[in-house]
XYZ file of C-alpha atoms in Angstrom:
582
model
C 82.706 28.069 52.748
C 83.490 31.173 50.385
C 85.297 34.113 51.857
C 83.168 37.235 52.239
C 83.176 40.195 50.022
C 84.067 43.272 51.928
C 82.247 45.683 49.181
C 78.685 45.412 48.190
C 80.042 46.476 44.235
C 80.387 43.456 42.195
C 82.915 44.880 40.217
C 85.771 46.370 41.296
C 86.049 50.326 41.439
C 88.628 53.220 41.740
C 90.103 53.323 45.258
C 88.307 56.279 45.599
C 85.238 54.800 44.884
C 85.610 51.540 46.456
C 86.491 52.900 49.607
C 84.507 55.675 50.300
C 80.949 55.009 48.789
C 78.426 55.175 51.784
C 75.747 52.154 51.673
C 72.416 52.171 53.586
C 69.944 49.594 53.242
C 67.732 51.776 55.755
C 64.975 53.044 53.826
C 65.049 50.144 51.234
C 63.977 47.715 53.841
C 60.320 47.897 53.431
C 60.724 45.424 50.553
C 63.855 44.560 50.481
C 65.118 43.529 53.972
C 66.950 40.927 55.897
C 69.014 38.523 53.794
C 67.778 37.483 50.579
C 68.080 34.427 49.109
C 70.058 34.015 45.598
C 66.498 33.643 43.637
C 65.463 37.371 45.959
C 69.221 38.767 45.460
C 68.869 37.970 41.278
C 65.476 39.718 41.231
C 66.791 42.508 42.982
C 69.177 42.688 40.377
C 66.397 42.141 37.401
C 64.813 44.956 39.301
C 68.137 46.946 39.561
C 68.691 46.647 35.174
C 65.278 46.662 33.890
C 62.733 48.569 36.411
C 65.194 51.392 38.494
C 65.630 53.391 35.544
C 62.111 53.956 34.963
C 61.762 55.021 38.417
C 64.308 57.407 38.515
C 63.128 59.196 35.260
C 59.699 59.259 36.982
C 61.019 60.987 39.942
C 62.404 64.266 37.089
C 65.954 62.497 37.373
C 66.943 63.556 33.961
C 70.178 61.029 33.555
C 69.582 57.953 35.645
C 73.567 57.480 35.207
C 75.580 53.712 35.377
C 72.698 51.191 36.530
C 75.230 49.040 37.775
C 75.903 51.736 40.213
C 72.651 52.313 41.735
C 72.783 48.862 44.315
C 75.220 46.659 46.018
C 75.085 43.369 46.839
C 76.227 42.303 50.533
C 76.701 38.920 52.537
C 72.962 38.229 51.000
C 71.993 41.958 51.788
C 70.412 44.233 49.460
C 71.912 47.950 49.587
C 71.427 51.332 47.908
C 74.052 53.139 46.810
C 73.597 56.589 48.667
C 76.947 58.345 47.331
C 75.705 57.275 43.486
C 72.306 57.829 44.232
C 73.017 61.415 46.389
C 74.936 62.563 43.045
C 72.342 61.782 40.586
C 69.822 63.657 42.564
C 71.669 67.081 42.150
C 69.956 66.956 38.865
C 66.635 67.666 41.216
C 66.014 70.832 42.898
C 65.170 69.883 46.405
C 67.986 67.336 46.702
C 70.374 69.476 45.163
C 71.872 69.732 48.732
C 73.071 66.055 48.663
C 72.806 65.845 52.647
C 68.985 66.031 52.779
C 69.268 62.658 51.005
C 71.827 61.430 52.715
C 71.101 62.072 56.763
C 67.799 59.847 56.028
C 69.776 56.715 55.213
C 72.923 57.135 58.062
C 72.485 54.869 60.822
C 74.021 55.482 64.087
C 77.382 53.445 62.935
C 78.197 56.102 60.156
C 80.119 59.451 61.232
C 78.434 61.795 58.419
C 81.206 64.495 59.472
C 84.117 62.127 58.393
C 82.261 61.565 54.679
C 82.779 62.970 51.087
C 80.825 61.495 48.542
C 83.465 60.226 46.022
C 81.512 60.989 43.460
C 81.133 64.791 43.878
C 78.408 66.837 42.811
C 76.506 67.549 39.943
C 78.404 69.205 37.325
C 76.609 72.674 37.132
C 76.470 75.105 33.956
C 74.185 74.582 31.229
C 73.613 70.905 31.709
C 72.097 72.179 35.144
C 69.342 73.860 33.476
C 68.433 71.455 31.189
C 68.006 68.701 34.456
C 66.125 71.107 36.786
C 63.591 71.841 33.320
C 63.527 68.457 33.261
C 62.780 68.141 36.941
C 60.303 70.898 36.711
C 58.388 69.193 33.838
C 58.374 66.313 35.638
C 57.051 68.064 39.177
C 54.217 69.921 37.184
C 52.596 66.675 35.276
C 53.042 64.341 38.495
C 50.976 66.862 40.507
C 48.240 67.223 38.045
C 48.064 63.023 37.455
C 49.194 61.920 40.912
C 45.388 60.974 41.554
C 44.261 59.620 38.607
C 47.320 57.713 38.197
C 47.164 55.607 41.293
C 43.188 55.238 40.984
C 44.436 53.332 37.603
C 46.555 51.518 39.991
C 44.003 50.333 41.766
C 41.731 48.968 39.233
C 44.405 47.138 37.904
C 45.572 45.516 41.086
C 42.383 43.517 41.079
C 41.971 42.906 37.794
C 45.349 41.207 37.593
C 44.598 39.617 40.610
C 41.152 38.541 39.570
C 42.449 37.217 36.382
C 45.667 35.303 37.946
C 42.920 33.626 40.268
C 41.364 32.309 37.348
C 44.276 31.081 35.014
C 45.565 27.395 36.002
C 49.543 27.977 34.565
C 49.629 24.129 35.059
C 48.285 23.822 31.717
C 50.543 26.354 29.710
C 53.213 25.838 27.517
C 56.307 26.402 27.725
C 56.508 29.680 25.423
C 53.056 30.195 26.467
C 54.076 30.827 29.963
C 57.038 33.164 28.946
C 54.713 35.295 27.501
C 53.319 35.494 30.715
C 55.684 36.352 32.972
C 56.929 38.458 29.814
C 53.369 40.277 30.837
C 53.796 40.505 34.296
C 57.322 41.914 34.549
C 56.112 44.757 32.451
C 53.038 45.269 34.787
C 56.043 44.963 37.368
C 57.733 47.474 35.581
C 54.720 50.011 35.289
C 53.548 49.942 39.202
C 56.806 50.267 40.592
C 57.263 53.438 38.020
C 54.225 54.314 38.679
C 54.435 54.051 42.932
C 58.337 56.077 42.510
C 56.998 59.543 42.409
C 54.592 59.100 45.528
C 57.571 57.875 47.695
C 60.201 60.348 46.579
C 57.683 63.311 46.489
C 56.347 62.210 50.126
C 59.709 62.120 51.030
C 61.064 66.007 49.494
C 57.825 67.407 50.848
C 58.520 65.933 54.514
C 62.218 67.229 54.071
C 60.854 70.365 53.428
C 58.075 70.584 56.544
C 61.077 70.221 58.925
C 63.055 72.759 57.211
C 60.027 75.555 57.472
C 58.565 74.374 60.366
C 62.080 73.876 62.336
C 62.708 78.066 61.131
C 59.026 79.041 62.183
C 58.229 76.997 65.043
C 61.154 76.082 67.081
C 60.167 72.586 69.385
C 56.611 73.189 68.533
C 57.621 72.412 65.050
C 58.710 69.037 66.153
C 55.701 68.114 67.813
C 54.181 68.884 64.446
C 56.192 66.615 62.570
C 55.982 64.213 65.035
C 52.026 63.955 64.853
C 51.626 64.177 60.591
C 54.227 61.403 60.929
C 52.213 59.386 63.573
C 48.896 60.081 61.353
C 50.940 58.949 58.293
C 52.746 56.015 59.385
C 49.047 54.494 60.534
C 48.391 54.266 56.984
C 50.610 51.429 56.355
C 48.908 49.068 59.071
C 46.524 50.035 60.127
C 44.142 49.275 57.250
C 44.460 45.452 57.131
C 45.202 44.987 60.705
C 41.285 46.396 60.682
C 40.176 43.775 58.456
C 41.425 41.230 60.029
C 40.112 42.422 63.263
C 36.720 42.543 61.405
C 37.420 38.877 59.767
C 38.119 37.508 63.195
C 34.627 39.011 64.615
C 32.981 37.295 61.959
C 34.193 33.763 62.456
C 33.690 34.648 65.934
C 30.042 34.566 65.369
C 29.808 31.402 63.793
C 30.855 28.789 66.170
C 31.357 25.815 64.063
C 33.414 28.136 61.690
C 35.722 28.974 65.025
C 35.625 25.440 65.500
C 37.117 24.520 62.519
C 40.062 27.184 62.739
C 40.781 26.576 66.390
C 41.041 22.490 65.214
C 44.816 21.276 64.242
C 47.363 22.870 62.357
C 46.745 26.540 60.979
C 47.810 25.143 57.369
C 44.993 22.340 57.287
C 42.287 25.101 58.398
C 41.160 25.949 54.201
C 40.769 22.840 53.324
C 38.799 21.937 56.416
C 36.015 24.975 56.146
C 35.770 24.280 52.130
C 34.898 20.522 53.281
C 32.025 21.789 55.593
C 28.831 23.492 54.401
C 28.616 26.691 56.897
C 32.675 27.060 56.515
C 32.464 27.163 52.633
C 29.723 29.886 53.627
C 32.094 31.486 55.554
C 35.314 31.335 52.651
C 32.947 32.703 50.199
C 31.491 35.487 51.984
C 34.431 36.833 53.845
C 37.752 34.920 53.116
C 37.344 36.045 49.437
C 36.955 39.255 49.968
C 39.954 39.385 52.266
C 42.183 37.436 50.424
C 41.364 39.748 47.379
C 42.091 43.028 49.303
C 44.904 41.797 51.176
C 46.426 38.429 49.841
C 49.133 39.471 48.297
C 50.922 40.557 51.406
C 53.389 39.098 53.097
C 56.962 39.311 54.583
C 59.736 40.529 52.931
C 57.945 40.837 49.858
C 60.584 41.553 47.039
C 62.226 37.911 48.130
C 60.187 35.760 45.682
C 61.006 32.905 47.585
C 58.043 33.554 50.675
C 54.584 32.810 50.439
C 52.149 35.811 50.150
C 48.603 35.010 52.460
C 46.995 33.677 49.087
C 49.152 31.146 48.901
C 49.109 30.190 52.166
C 46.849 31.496 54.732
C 48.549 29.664 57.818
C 49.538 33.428 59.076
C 45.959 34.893 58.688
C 44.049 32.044 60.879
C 46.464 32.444 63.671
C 45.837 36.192 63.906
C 41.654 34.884 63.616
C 42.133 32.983 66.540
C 43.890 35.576 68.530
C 42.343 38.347 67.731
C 38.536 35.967 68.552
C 39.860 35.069 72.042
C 41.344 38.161 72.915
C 37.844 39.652 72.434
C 39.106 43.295 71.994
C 37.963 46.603 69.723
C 40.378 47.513 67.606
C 38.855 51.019 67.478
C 39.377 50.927 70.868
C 43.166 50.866 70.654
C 43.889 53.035 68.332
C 41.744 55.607 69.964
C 44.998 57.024 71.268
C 44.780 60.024 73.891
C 45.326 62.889 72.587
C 49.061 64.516 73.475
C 48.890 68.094 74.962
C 51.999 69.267 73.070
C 49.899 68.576 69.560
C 47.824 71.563 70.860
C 51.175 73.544 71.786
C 51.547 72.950 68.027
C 48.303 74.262 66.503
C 48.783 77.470 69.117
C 51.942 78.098 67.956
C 51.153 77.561 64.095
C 48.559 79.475 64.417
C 50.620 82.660 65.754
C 52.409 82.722 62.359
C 52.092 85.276 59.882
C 48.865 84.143 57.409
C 51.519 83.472 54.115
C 53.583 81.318 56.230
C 50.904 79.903 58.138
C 49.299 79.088 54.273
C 52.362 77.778 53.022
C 53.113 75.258 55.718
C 49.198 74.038 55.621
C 50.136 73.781 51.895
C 53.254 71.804 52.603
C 51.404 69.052 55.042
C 48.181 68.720 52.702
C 50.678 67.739 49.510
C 52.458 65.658 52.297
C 49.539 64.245 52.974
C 48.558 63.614 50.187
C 51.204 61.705 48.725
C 51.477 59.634 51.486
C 48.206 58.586 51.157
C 48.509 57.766 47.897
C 51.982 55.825 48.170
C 50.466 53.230 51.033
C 47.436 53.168 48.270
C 49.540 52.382 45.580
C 51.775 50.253 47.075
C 49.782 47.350 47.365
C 49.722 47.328 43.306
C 53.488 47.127 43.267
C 53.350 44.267 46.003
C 50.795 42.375 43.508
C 53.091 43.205 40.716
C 55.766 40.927 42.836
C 53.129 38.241 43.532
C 52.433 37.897 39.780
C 55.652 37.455 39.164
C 56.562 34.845 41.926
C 53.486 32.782 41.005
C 55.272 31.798 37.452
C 58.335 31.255 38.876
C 57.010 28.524 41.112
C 55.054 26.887 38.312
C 58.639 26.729 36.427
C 59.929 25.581 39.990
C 57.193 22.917 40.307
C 57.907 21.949 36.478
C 62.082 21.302 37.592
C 60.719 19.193 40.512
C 58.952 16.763 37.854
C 61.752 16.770 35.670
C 64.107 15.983 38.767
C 66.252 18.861 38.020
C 65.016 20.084 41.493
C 64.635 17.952 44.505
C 62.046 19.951 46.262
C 60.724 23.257 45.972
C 62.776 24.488 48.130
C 65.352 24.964 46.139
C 63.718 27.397 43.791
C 65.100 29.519 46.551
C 68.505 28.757 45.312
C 68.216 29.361 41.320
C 68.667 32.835 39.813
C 66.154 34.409 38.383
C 68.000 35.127 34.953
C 68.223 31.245 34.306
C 64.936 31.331 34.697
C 64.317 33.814 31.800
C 66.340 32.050 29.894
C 64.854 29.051 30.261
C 61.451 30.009 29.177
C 63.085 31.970 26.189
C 64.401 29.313 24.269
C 64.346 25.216 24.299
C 67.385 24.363 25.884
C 66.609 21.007 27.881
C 66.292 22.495 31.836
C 69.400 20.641 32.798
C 71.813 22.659 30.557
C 70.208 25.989 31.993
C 69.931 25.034 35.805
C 73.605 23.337 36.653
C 73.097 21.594 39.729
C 76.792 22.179 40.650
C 75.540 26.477 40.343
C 72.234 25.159 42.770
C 74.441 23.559 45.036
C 77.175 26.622 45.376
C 74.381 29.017 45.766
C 72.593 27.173 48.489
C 76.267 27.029 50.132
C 77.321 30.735 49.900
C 73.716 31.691 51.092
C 73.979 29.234 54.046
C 77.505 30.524 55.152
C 76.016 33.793 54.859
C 73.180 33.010 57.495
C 75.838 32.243 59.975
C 77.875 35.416 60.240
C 76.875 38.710 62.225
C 74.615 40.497 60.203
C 76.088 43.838 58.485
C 75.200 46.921 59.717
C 72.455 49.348 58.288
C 74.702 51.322 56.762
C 78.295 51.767 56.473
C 81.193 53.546 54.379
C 83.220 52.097 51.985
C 83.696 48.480 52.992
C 83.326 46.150 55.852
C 85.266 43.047 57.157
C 83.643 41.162 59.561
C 86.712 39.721 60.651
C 87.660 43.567 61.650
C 85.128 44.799 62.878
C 83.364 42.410 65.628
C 84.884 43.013 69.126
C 85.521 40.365 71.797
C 83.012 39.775 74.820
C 84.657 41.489 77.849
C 86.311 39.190 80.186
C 85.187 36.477 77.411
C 87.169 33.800 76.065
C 90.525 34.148 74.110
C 92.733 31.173 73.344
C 95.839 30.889 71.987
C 96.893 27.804 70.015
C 99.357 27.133 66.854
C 98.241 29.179 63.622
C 98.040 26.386 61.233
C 95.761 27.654 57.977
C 96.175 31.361 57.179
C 92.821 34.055 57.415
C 90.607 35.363 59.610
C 86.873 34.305 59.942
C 83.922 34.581 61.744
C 81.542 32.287 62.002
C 78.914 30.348 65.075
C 80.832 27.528 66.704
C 79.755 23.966 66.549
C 81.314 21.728 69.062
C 81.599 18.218 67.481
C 82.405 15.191 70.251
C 81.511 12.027 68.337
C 81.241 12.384 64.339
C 79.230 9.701 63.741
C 76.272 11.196 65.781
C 76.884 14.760 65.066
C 78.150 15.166 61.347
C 74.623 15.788 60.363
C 74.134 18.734 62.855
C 76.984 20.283 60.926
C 75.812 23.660 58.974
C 77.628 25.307 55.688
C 80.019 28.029 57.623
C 80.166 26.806 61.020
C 83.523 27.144 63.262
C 84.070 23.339 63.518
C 85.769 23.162 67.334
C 86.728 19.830 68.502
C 89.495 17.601 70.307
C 90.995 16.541 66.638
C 90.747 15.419 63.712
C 91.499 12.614 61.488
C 91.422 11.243 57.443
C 87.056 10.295 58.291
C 86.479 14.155 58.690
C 87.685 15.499 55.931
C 84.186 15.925 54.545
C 83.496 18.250 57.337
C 86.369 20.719 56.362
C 84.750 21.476 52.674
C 82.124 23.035 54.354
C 83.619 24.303 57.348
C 83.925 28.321 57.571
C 87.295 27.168 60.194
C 88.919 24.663 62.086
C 89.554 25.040 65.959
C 91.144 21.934 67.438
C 92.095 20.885 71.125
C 95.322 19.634 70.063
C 97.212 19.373 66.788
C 100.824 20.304 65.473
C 101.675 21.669 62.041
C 101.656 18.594 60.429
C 98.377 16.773 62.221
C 95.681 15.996 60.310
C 93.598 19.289 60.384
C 96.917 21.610 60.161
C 97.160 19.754 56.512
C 93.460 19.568 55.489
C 92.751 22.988 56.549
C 95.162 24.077 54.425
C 94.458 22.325 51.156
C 90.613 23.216 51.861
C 92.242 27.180 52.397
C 90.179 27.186 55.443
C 91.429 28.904 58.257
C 92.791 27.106 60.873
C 94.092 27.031 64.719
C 95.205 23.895 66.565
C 96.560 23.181 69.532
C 94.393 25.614 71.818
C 94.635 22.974 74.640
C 90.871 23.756 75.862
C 88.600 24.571 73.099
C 85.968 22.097 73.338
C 85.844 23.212 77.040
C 85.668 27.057 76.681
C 83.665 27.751 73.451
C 79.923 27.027 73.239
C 77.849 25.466 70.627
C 76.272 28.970 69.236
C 78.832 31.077 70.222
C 80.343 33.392 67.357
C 83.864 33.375 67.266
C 86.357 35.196 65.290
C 89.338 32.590 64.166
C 92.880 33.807 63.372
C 95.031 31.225 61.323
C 97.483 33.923 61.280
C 97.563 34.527 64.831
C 96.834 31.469 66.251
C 94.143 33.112 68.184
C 90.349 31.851 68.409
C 88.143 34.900 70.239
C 84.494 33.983 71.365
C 82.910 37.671 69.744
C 79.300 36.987 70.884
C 77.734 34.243 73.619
């Protein structure tokens, strides 16, 4: 199993740099969270060189700077660069004081009073004025087109959506389909430009509620904040939870419809109401419509590789049936009692002087507003994605029939550029997808899955190996450091290889009594080796160390101490094995 990075940079930077950048991937996480895999992690980076620029400009960020700079790439996490990021808005007015960036991506592991952004500040004197012109420019027009923009957003959600419903990319060419996806990267391009402004502006116009409100209003002024944010943060579920609530009380008044979703497997439930005269009824009438407002959800939705509700609806007709036998209003729950300290708030607002009193009503209407207009907008940048992942899966199903893949699954395991490429030119797919690249990508994802997930944020860099702790009073052994390095990894106690080999996962701790010549295939994909007994020159001393796989034998009591599923931190250097997690 490959070693872990320590830096999200791919490249290596000044000392300065590499050490003291501060990464988040906090606020990112709406589309980009949890691991990725390398098809999600080469789209973020398509997204990274071809679409962040745009957004930046769009949000009056004058010079967008080194793109390679902007993201980092971590044990299969995406992250933003906050120190990069934090310098390039000092070109803007209200984040010229870097830290009202920066406290909104810190999680609790980060010490904000111990950090200097290594990149410094933005240089002032003339340069200065020309960015905060810039910014201003940009300010003025985005409040004067902010509306009209995203109802353009809109219309053109379903109207690519409509006509991607109605094109069947099994019968395109090959150049035909580049042009294509050549079209729907650059609507791709234009919605996430276009949804930029709405988050960032949402986002400086919050920033600068707490400010006036925290001067003006003391704790009432949190119990303001804390109810725009409640009203606000509604938006983004709200909406289709409601529609699915009102899908649900329709098939709930059709029996033979329920009867057909409450039959077998969730994933056999479209083709069974197409087959059947009142459940085609029921597709066409209210499926449809649902699908079209809200099928292009899904989880996680930058990572390419999960289906969206249009493509498979499994999701959608498990919420039907619990949402029909629960047999509740939704209006009814979120018909929230009102808190007494949200009329604290209005009393105490309404003591202010009438221009400050004006200026913070203006201050929550444009905050408001553009968070109104972000969760409306967003779900044309989330179609922009589908678009995009719907060609990428006919090229996937097109490697399947060539046998380049063995499955669609492993689209998940391509990168997206050889994709490109692929369409671009005529190159036989074999030369442009090495299955050797397939196979390593697959691996290094795998033996990512397996280690303790990095934190939210963090400065500089991060070693796993350094920075789990031990379970109190849990197990420590001590055996004979045989293969240098330190790992961490989920155990896998293996008794009788025959039986178990194929239980084995890319990155696991392999613990057992010990070894001989018939495991070696275990040790290539082994993240270490723990071992009951063993010397220096024993069969997994000598393997480990030709596979550079870190290694401790002779712990006496392994396979008796340490759990399948445990996480344990192994030492080749120390000859110590530490159970980090139970």
């Amino acid at each position: 199993a490959p070693r872990p990075r320590t830096s999200p940079y791919l490249e290596e930077q000044a000392d300065a740099v590499q050490k003291g950048t501060l990464w988040s991937r906090m606020d990112i996480g709406e589309i980009f969270t949890g691991g990725m895999s390398p098809l999600g992690q080469s789209f973020a980076q398509y997204y990274q060189h071809n679409v962040h620029r745009g957004c930046a400009v769009s949000t009056g960020v004058r010079d967008p700077g080194d793109l390679s700079l902007h993201m980092g790439y971590f044990q299969g996490h995406v992250y933003l660069n906050i120190s990069y990021t934090a310098y390039l808005l000092g070109q803007c007015l209200p984040t010229r004081d870097q830290s009202r960036f920066t406290k909104r991506f810190v999680s609790e592991e980060v010490d904000l009073a111990a950090y200097r952004n290594p990149f410094g500040t933005w240089p002032g004197g003339v340069g200065e004025l020309r960015t905060t012109a810039f910014w201003l420019r940009s300010t003025i027009a985005e409040m004067r087109n902010m509306k009209k923009r995203a109802d353009r957003m809109v219309k053109s959600r379903f109207y690519e959506f409509d006509r991607a419903r109605r094109l069947d990319l099994t019968r395109f060419e090959r150049w035909e389909l580049r042009d294509e996806l050549a079209r729907r990267l650059a609507y791709f391009h234009d919605m996430h430009v276009g949804y930029m402004p709405y988050y960032m502006n949402a986002f400086g116009f919050y920033g600068l509620l707490e400010a006036l409100s925290g001067a003006w209003l003391g704790q009432e002024g949190d119990s303001l904040r804390n109810r725009i944010k409640t009203d606000m943060s509604s938006l983004r579920t709200v909406e289709s939870a409601r529609e699915l609530w009102l899908l649900a009380q329709a098939a709930r008044r059709r029996p033979r419809v329920m009867e057909i979703i409450r039959s077998g497997s969730p994933a056999d439930v479209p083709a069974g109401l197409r087959a059947d005269e009142e459940g085609r009824a029921f597709w066409d009438a209210h499926m449809e419509p649902f699908l079209r407002e809200n099928g292009t959800r899904g989880r996680q939705e930058m990572e390419l590789t999960h289906p969206r509700w249009i493509d498979d609806p499994s999701y959608v007709f498990q919420m039907i049936r619990r949402y029909a036998e629960d047999g509740f209003s939704i209006d009814e729950i979120l018909d929230r009692p009102a808190d007494p300290r949200e009329d604290e708030a209005a009393r105490a607002l309404a003591r202010l002087p009438l221009p400050k009193r004006r200026l913070i009503g203006k201050v929550i209407s444009l905050y408001e507003t553009c968070s109104r207009l972000r969760e409306t907008t967003r779900m044309s940048m989330i179609t922009s994605i589908w678009l995009v992942r719907t060609v990428v899966y006919e090229v996937g199903r097109r490697l399947v029939a060539a046998g380049v893949l063995r499955s669609l699954d492993e689209v998940a395991d391509l990168d997206f550029a050889d994709v490109l490429r692929y369409l671009e030119g005529t190159d036989d797919a074999r030369e442009v997808f090495s299955r050797a690249a397939i196979e390593e990508a697959r691996r290094t994802f795998q033996s990512y899955a397996r280690l303790p997930e990095p934190p939210l944020s963090f400065v500089g860099e991060w070693d796993v190996t350094r920075s789990v702790r031990p379970v109190p009073d849990g197990v420590r052994l001590e055996g004979l450091g045989a293969s240098p390095g330190r790992v961490v990894g989920r155990a896998r106690i293996i008794e009788d290889l025959v039986w178990q080999a194929d239980e084995f996962q890319v990155g696991e701790i392999l613990v057992t009594r010990f070894t001989d010549a018939s495991w070696t295939p275990l040790f290539a994909i082994a993240g270490a080796v723990v071992t009951d007994i063993g010397s220096m020159l024993s069969h997994s001393s000598i393997v480990s160390r030709e596979f550079h796989v870190p290694s401790v034998v002779n712990t006496k009591h392994a396979t008796q101490t340490v759990k399948t599923g445990d996480m344990v931190m192994v030492d080749g250097d120390r000859g110590v094995v530490e159970v980090v997690e139970d």
